[in-house]
């Protein structure tokens, strides 16, 4: 079967992967309402395309934290990619680099920061979980910086792991032949089996529940890398993040894997953008599966988007070639959406190009009698 869109990779991944692994990647928290809503919410935003504009040349390039990339489509951190494919994060890093975009490496990667750096050039961010032992955190941040990573994406929505019932049923744990490579030398690279989810037990044992805004400031004392705060969905927290010195914000509900019944990220985006008032860039992850989704996010004020599950599903299906194809398909769909909306560059994408259910009705001129 020829894959013609990003979503089709999920069914292929489901066939190829062990149930425990597929369920870990695919599932959300509790009733999985937000998991579905992350997708469905995009369908309630409609286009107002402009016509008769010369769209023979379209420029999708953008600059993120000073780094020029080929398109506003980047790779979100997804954990334990070697469960999907033996090449894991190596394949993802190469695919992102060849597409001229940014890869974010998970703290819980099955390849270390040094190994990913060894795949060759590329702009890479590092996603950070803060462990109870701050020496572990400081060491990891220094290693990422030394390995050439350019920014920290600090995950702030996981003081405890969300209730992912598929993982509880499957007694999820990292397969014995893999480790959380960044923590291997610190005796924190293995995950014990548990009566419920092995990952949940690991998080309860290691992740610091006292994490607060002062720790965002602390991080700035141990690294020169800019810090993106990942997991913001309210105006209040946007303002606090900026006060704490964040270089950017990622509107994220952790792929609907933490608290269920939070809004879809695309629904929370505009509130965050308005609160940021242009002081820092705002990005979005969650539910992006089409180039049209990318356009909608940019029209609502995002500076770029991150994709997560499409990476692991395409990786499981076709390895590096699959990830390359996902990036290519999204790029082509986004370019087509720009052309059909009458936009030749990202700055031409405006709020007027879309209509949402919360917009006030547009005034129509009264008909003449």
Short mmCIF file of C-alpha atoms in Angstrom, two decimals:
data_model
loop_
_atom_site.label_atom_id
_atom_site.label_comp_id
_atom_site.label_asym_id
_atom_site.label_seq_id
_atom_site.Cartn_x
_atom_site.Cartn_y
_atom_site.Cartn_z
CA UNK A 1 0.00 0.00 0.00
CA UNK A 2 1.32 3.40 -0.95
CA UNK A 3 1.23 5.75 2.03
CA UNK A 4 -0.34 9.05 0.93
CA UNK A 5 -0.82 10.76 4.28
CA UNK A 6 0.73 10.82 7.75
CA UNK A 7 -2.19 9.13 9.52
CA UNK A 8 -1.82 5.92 7.49
CA UNK A 9 1.43 5.08 9.27
CA UNK A 10 -0.42 4.43 12.52
CA UNK A 11 -2.22 1.33 11.19
CA UNK A 12 1.07 -0.03 9.79
CA UNK A 13 2.79 0.55 13.14
CA UNK A 14 -0.04 -1.24 14.95
CA UNK A 15 0.51 -4.32 12.79
CA UNK A 16 4.28 -4.30 13.18
CA UNK A 17 4.78 -3.49 16.86
CA UNK A 18 4.23 -5.63 19.96
CA UNK A 19 0.95 -4.64 21.65
CA UNK A 20 2.70 -3.23 24.72
CA UNK A 21 4.86 -0.93 22.58
CA UNK A 22 2.11 0.21 20.23
CA UNK A 23 -0.24 0.94 23.12
CA UNK A 24 2.47 2.93 24.90
CA UNK A 25 2.96 5.18 21.86
CA UNK A 26 -0.70 5.46 20.88
CA UNK A 27 -2.63 5.79 24.11
CA UNK A 28 -3.64 8.81 26.14
CA UNK A 29 -4.72 9.34 29.74
CA UNK A 30 -7.88 7.91 31.32
CA UNK A 31 -10.93 8.29 29.01
CA UNK A 32 -8.69 9.58 26.20
CA UNK A 33 -11.11 12.45 25.56
CA UNK A 34 -8.29 14.95 25.08
CA UNK A 35 -6.47 12.46 22.82
CA UNK A 36 -9.40 12.57 20.37
CA UNK A 37 -10.01 16.27 20.92
CA UNK A 38 -6.39 17.13 19.99
CA UNK A 39 -7.31 15.92 16.50
CA UNK A 40 -10.98 16.83 16.32
CA UNK A 41 -10.49 20.46 17.32
CA UNK A 42 -8.54 21.16 14.12
CA UNK A 43 -11.60 20.14 12.09
CA UNK A 44 -13.66 22.94 13.65
CA UNK A 45 -11.35 25.66 12.31
CA UNK A 46 -12.15 26.63 8.73
CA UNK A 47 -10.25 28.55 6.08
CA UNK A 48 -10.97 31.93 4.51
CA UNK A 49 -8.72 31.59 1.47
CA UNK A 50 -7.70 34.61 -0.60
CA UNK A 51 -7.58 34.23 -4.38
CA UNK A 52 -5.89 35.68 -7.45
CA UNK A 53 -2.54 36.10 -5.72
CA UNK A 54 0.69 35.10 -7.47
CA UNK A 55 1.74 31.96 -5.57
CA UNK A 56 4.33 30.73 -8.09
CA UNK A 57 7.03 31.10 -5.42
CA UNK A 58 6.43 30.07 -1.82
CA UNK A 59 8.92 30.52 1.00
CA UNK A 60 8.38 28.28 4.05
CA UNK A 61 11.69 29.03 5.77
CA UNK A 62 11.72 30.46 9.26
CA UNK A 63 14.09 31.26 12.12
CA UNK A 64 13.65 29.58 15.50
CA UNK A 65 15.71 30.99 18.40
CA UNK A 66 18.14 32.33 15.81
CA UNK A 67 18.41 29.09 13.82
CA UNK A 68 17.21 29.07 10.24
CA UNK A 69 15.13 26.02 9.31
CA UNK A 70 13.42 24.94 6.12
CA UNK A 71 9.84 24.95 7.47
CA UNK A 72 7.96 25.58 10.73
CA UNK A 73 7.51 21.81 11.26
CA UNK A 74 9.81 20.32 13.92
CA UNK A 75 10.13 17.04 15.80
CA UNK A 76 8.79 16.76 19.33
CA UNK A 77 10.56 14.66 21.96
CA UNK A 78 9.24 11.09 21.95
CA UNK A 79 10.74 8.60 24.37
CA UNK A 80 12.33 5.20 23.74
CA UNK A 81 12.37 5.22 19.95
CA UNK A 82 14.37 1.99 19.68
CA UNK A 83 11.20 0.20 20.75
CA UNK A 84 9.82 1.31 17.36
CA UNK A 85 12.90 0.51 15.24
CA UNK A 86 16.46 -0.68 15.95
CA UNK A 87 17.88 2.63 14.61
CA UNK A 88 15.63 4.62 16.95
CA UNK A 89 16.76 8.18 17.57
CA UNK A 90 19.67 7.84 15.10
CA UNK A 91 17.18 7.48 12.23
CA UNK A 92 15.04 10.35 13.50
CA UNK A 93 18.05 12.65 13.87
CA UNK A 94 19.21 11.93 10.32
CA UNK A 95 15.71 12.43 8.88
CA UNK A 96 15.29 15.77 10.67
CA UNK A 97 18.71 16.93 9.54
CA UNK A 98 18.06 15.99 5.92
CA UNK A 99 14.75 17.88 6.04
CA UNK A 100 16.56 20.94 7.40
CA UNK A 101 14.55 21.07 10.60
CA UNK A 102 14.91 20.68 14.37
CA UNK A 103 14.79 17.42 16.32
CA UNK A 104 14.08 17.42 20.04
CA UNK A 105 15.67 14.49 21.88
CA UNK A 106 13.81 13.05 24.85
CA UNK A 107 15.49 12.70 28.24
CA UNK A 108 14.19 9.13 28.06
CA UNK A 109 15.74 8.38 24.68
CA UNK A 110 17.22 4.97 23.97
CA UNK A 111 20.21 6.78 22.41
CA UNK A 112 22.36 9.24 24.36
CA UNK A 113 22.95 12.91 23.55
CA UNK A 114 26.48 11.99 22.43
CA UNK A 115 25.24 9.19 20.16
CA UNK A 116 22.66 11.44 18.51
CA UNK A 117 25.29 14.16 18.03
CA UNK A 118 27.49 11.56 16.30
CA UNK A 119 24.94 11.11 13.49
CA UNK A 120 26.21 14.32 11.89
CA UNK A 121 25.22 17.97 11.70
CA UNK A 122 21.77 19.18 12.63
CA UNK A 123 19.97 21.59 14.94
CA UNK A 124 18.86 19.69 18.02
CA UNK A 125 17.02 20.60 21.20
CA UNK A 126 17.06 18.53 24.38
CA UNK A 127 13.89 17.79 26.36
CA UNK A 128 14.50 17.71 30.09
CA UNK A 129 12.78 15.96 32.97
CA UNK A 130 14.00 17.22 36.33
CA UNK A 131 15.10 14.38 38.60
CA UNK A 132 15.14 14.58 42.40
CA UNK A 133 18.94 14.43 42.29
CA UNK A 134 19.88 17.81 40.87
CA UNK A 135 23.45 16.68 40.22
CA UNK A 136 22.01 14.22 37.69
CA UNK A 137 20.14 17.10 36.02
CA UNK A 138 23.17 19.42 35.95
CA UNK A 139 25.37 16.67 34.52
CA UNK A 140 22.83 15.85 31.80
CA UNK A 141 22.35 19.50 30.81
CA UNK A 142 26.13 19.98 30.56
CA UNK A 143 26.43 16.86 28.41
CA UNK A 144 23.69 18.08 26.07
CA UNK A 145 25.36 21.47 25.75
CA UNK A 146 28.75 19.88 25.11
CA UNK A 147 27.20 17.61 22.46
CA UNK A 148 26.03 20.69 20.56
CA UNK A 149 22.37 20.82 21.53
CA UNK A 150 20.96 24.32 21.12
CA UNK A 151 18.05 24.64 23.57
CA UNK A 152 16.35 22.94 26.50
CA UNK A 153 12.67 22.02 26.28
CA UNK A 154 11.74 21.78 29.95
CA UNK A 155 8.70 19.55 30.46
CA UNK A 156 6.62 21.10 33.24
CA UNK A 157 3.37 19.09 33.16
CA UNK A 158 4.70 15.84 34.65
CA UNK A 159 5.23 16.07 38.42
CA UNK A 160 3.51 12.68 38.33
CA UNK A 161 2.75 10.45 35.36
CA UNK A 162 -0.79 10.60 33.97
CA UNK A 163 -2.98 7.53 34.34
CA UNK A 164 -2.46 5.64 31.09
CA UNK A 165 -4.65 2.60 31.47
CA UNK A 166 -3.25 0.69 28.50
CA UNK A 167 0.18 0.78 30.16
CA UNK A 168 -1.30 -0.44 33.43
CA UNK A 169 -3.07 -3.35 31.69
CA UNK A 170 0.08 -4.25 29.72
CA UNK A 171 2.39 -3.86 32.76
CA UNK A 172 4.47 -1.60 30.51
CA UNK A 173 8.21 -1.62 30.97
CA UNK A 174 11.21 -0.87 28.78
CA UNK A 175 12.24 -4.07 26.93
CA UNK A 176 15.24 -5.72 28.67
CA UNK A 177 17.61 -5.18 25.72
CA UNK A 178 17.13 -1.38 25.90
CA UNK A 179 18.09 1.30 28.42
CA UNK A 180 17.35 4.98 28.97
CA UNK A 181 20.71 5.74 27.47
CA UNK A 182 21.25 9.21 28.96
CA UNK A 183 21.04 7.73 32.46
CA UNK A 184 22.90 4.48 31.85
CA UNK A 185 26.11 5.52 33.62
CA UNK A 186 24.12 6.85 36.58
CA UNK A 187 22.41 3.51 37.33
CA UNK A 188 19.10 5.07 36.35
CA UNK A 189 18.88 3.59 32.85
CA UNK A 190 16.74 0.54 33.69
CA UNK A 191 13.06 0.32 34.48
CA UNK A 192 11.89 -2.31 36.93
CA UNK A 193 8.76 -4.31 36.30
CA UNK A 194 5.85 -3.27 38.48
CA UNK A 195 2.32 -4.34 39.33
CA UNK A 196 1.04 -1.55 37.13
CA UNK A 197 3.08 0.59 34.69
CA UNK A 198 6.84 0.25 35.11
CA UNK A 199 7.24 3.78 33.75
CA UNK A 200 4.80 5.17 36.30
CA UNK A 201 6.79 3.55 39.11
CA UNK A 202 10.05 4.88 37.64
CA UNK A 203 8.66 8.42 37.48
CA UNK A 204 7.33 8.20 41.05
CA UNK A 205 10.81 7.18 42.20
CA UNK A 206 12.90 9.67 40.19
CA UNK A 207 11.02 12.78 39.06
CA UNK A 208 10.99 15.81 41.35
CA UNK A 209 7.44 16.74 42.37
CA UNK A 210 8.68 19.95 44.02
CA UNK A 211 9.55 21.45 40.61
CA UNK A 212 8.46 25.11 40.54
CA UNK A 213 9.10 28.41 38.74
CA UNK A 214 12.27 29.00 40.76
CA UNK A 215 13.75 25.91 39.06
CA UNK A 216 13.34 27.55 35.65
CA UNK A 217 15.59 30.30 37.02
CA UNK A 218 17.97 27.71 38.53
CA UNK A 219 18.35 26.04 35.13
CA UNK A 220 19.48 29.37 33.67
CA UNK A 221 22.36 29.39 36.16
CA UNK A 222 23.74 26.06 34.91
CA UNK A 223 23.43 26.52 31.14
CA UNK A 224 23.66 29.16 28.44
CA UNK A 225 21.10 27.28 26.32
CA UNK A 226 17.74 29.04 25.96
CA UNK A 227 14.92 27.34 27.87
CA UNK A 228 11.56 26.57 26.29
CA UNK A 229 8.81 25.79 28.81
CA UNK A 230 6.84 22.83 27.46
CA UNK A 231 3.37 22.11 28.81
CA UNK A 232 1.77 25.56 29.11
CA UNK A 233 -1.93 25.89 28.23
CA UNK A 234 -3.08 29.01 30.13
CA UNK A 235 -2.49 32.76 29.94
CA UNK A 236 -1.56 32.85 33.64
CA UNK A 237 1.27 30.35 33.22
CA UNK A 238 2.41 32.09 30.04
CA UNK A 239 3.00 35.30 31.97
CA UNK A 240 4.80 33.43 34.77
CA UNK A 241 7.01 31.60 32.25
CA UNK A 242 8.08 34.88 30.68
CA UNK A 243 8.75 36.39 34.14
CA UNK A 244 10.90 33.35 34.94
CA UNK A 245 13.06 34.00 31.87
CA UNK A 246 11.71 31.42 29.41
CA UNK A 247 12.97 31.97 25.85
CA UNK A 248 9.82 30.43 24.40
CA UNK A 249 6.70 28.44 25.20
CA UNK A 250 5.47 25.13 23.85
CA UNK A 251 1.70 24.84 24.15
CA UNK A 252 1.37 21.15 24.94
CA UNK A 253 -0.84 18.75 26.85
CA UNK A 254 1.81 16.02 26.58
CA UNK A 255 0.05 14.37 23.66
CA UNK A 256 -3.04 14.01 25.91
CA UNK A 257 -1.10 11.64 28.15
CA UNK A 258 -1.22 13.59 31.42
CA UNK A 259 -4.46 15.27 32.58
CA UNK A 260 -7.52 14.22 30.58
CA UNK A 261 -10.23 16.80 29.79
CA UNK A 262 -7.83 19.64 29.19
CA UNK A 263 -8.50 21.50 25.95
CA UNK A 264 -6.90 20.50 22.69
CA UNK A 265 -3.68 22.44 22.27
CA UNK A 266 -4.99 24.20 19.15
CA UNK A 267 -7.89 25.51 21.32
CA UNK A 268 -5.51 26.75 24.04
CA UNK A 269 -3.04 28.30 21.59
CA UNK A 270 -4.61 31.72 21.03
CA UNK A 271 -4.98 32.42 24.75
CA UNK A 272 -1.27 31.73 25.23
CA UNK A 273 -0.25 33.79 22.17
CA UNK A 274 -2.26 36.78 23.39
CA UNK A 275 -0.72 36.55 26.87
CA UNK A 276 2.80 36.30 25.41
CA UNK A 277 2.25 39.61 23.56
CA UNK A 278 5.07 38.82 21.15
CA UNK A 279 7.71 38.80 23.90
CA UNK A 280 8.67 35.17 23.23
CA UNK A 281 7.82 32.73 20.44
CA UNK A 282 4.97 30.30 21.08
CA UNK A 283 4.98 26.79 19.59
CA UNK A 284 2.39 24.03 19.52
CA UNK A 285 2.44 20.27 19.75
CA UNK A 286 -0.45 17.82 19.83
CA UNK A 287 -2.66 16.42 17.11
CA UNK A 288 -0.89 17.79 14.04
CA UNK A 289 -1.36 15.32 11.18
CA UNK A 290 -1.86 17.53 8.12
CA UNK A 291 -0.29 20.54 6.47
CA UNK A 292 -3.64 22.25 6.98
CA UNK A 293 -3.15 21.81 10.76
CA UNK A 294 0.23 23.56 10.53
CA UNK A 295 -1.34 26.51 8.71
CA UNK A 296 -4.14 26.80 11.29
CA UNK A 297 -1.62 26.85 14.14
CA UNK A 298 0.40 29.60 12.45
CA UNK A 299 -2.76 31.59 11.71
CA UNK A 300 -3.53 31.48 15.45
CA UNK A 301 -0.09 32.89 16.23
CA UNK A 302 2.23 29.90 16.61
CA UNK A 303 5.82 30.36 15.41
CA UNK A 304 6.02 26.66 14.56
CA UNK A 305 4.72 23.21 15.48
CA UNK A 306 6.19 19.95 16.75
CA UNK A 307 5.06 16.47 15.70
CA UNK A 308 5.35 13.46 18.01
CA UNK A 309 3.39 10.30 17.29
CA UNK A 310 3.76 10.54 13.48
CA UNK A 311 7.51 10.19 14.04
CA UNK A 312 7.35 6.96 16.05
CA UNK A 313 4.64 5.41 13.87
CA UNK A 314 6.54 6.14 10.63
CA UNK A 315 9.77 5.01 12.28
CA UNK A 316 8.12 1.69 13.19
CA UNK A 317 6.77 1.30 9.65
CA UNK A 318 9.79 2.27 7.53
CA UNK A 319 12.66 3.45 9.74
CA UNK A 320 14.48 6.59 8.67
CA UNK A 321 12.73 6.58 5.27
CA UNK A 322 9.37 6.71 7.05
CA UNK A 323 10.30 9.74 9.14
CA UNK A 324 11.67 11.48 6.03
CA UNK A 325 8.42 10.74 4.22
CA UNK A 326 6.28 12.15 7.07
CA UNK A 327 8.28 15.39 7.02
CA UNK A 328 8.05 15.56 3.22
CA UNK A 329 4.28 14.92 3.17
CA UNK A 330 3.60 17.56 5.82
CA UNK A 331 5.85 19.99 4.02
CA UNK A 332 4.08 19.47 0.68
CA UNK A 333 0.62 19.70 2.24
CA UNK A 334 1.56 22.88 4.11
CA UNK A 335 2.96 24.44 0.95
CA UNK A 336 -0.24 23.57 -0.93
CA UNK A 337 -2.37 25.07 1.87
CA UNK A 338 -0.33 28.28 1.69
CA UNK A 339 -0.77 28.44 -2.09
CA UNK A 340 -4.51 27.80 -1.96
CA UNK A 341 -4.90 30.39 0.82
CA UNK A 342 -2.95 33.01 -1.12
CA UNK A 343 0.15 33.16 1.12
CA UNK A 344 3.68 33.23 -0.29
CA UNK A 345 5.57 33.47 3.02
CA UNK A 346 4.89 32.64 6.66
CA UNK A 347 4.44 36.28 7.64
CA UNK A 348 1.52 36.52 5.20
CA UNK A 349 -0.42 33.88 7.16
CA UNK A 350 -2.82 35.90 9.34
CA UNK A 351 -5.74 35.41 11.69
CA UNK A 352 -8.00 36.56 8.85
CA UNK A 353 -7.18 33.38 6.92
CA UNK A 354 -9.22 31.25 9.33
CA UNK A 355 -12.54 31.34 11.13
CA UNK A 356 -13.14 29.63 14.47
CA UNK A 357 -16.27 28.83 16.46
CA UNK A 358 -15.36 31.50 19.03
CA UNK A 359 -15.10 34.32 16.49
CA UNK A 360 -17.74 37.04 16.56
CA UNK A 361 -20.04 36.94 13.53
CA UNK A 362 -18.65 39.05 10.71
CA UNK A 363 -20.64 42.14 9.83
CA UNK A 364 -22.24 41.83 6.40
CA UNK A 365 -23.25 44.89 4.38
CA UNK A 366 -27.02 45.32 4.41
CA UNK A 367 -28.65 44.44 1.08
CA UNK A 368 -29.96 47.39 -0.93
CA UNK A 369 -33.65 47.34 -1.68
#
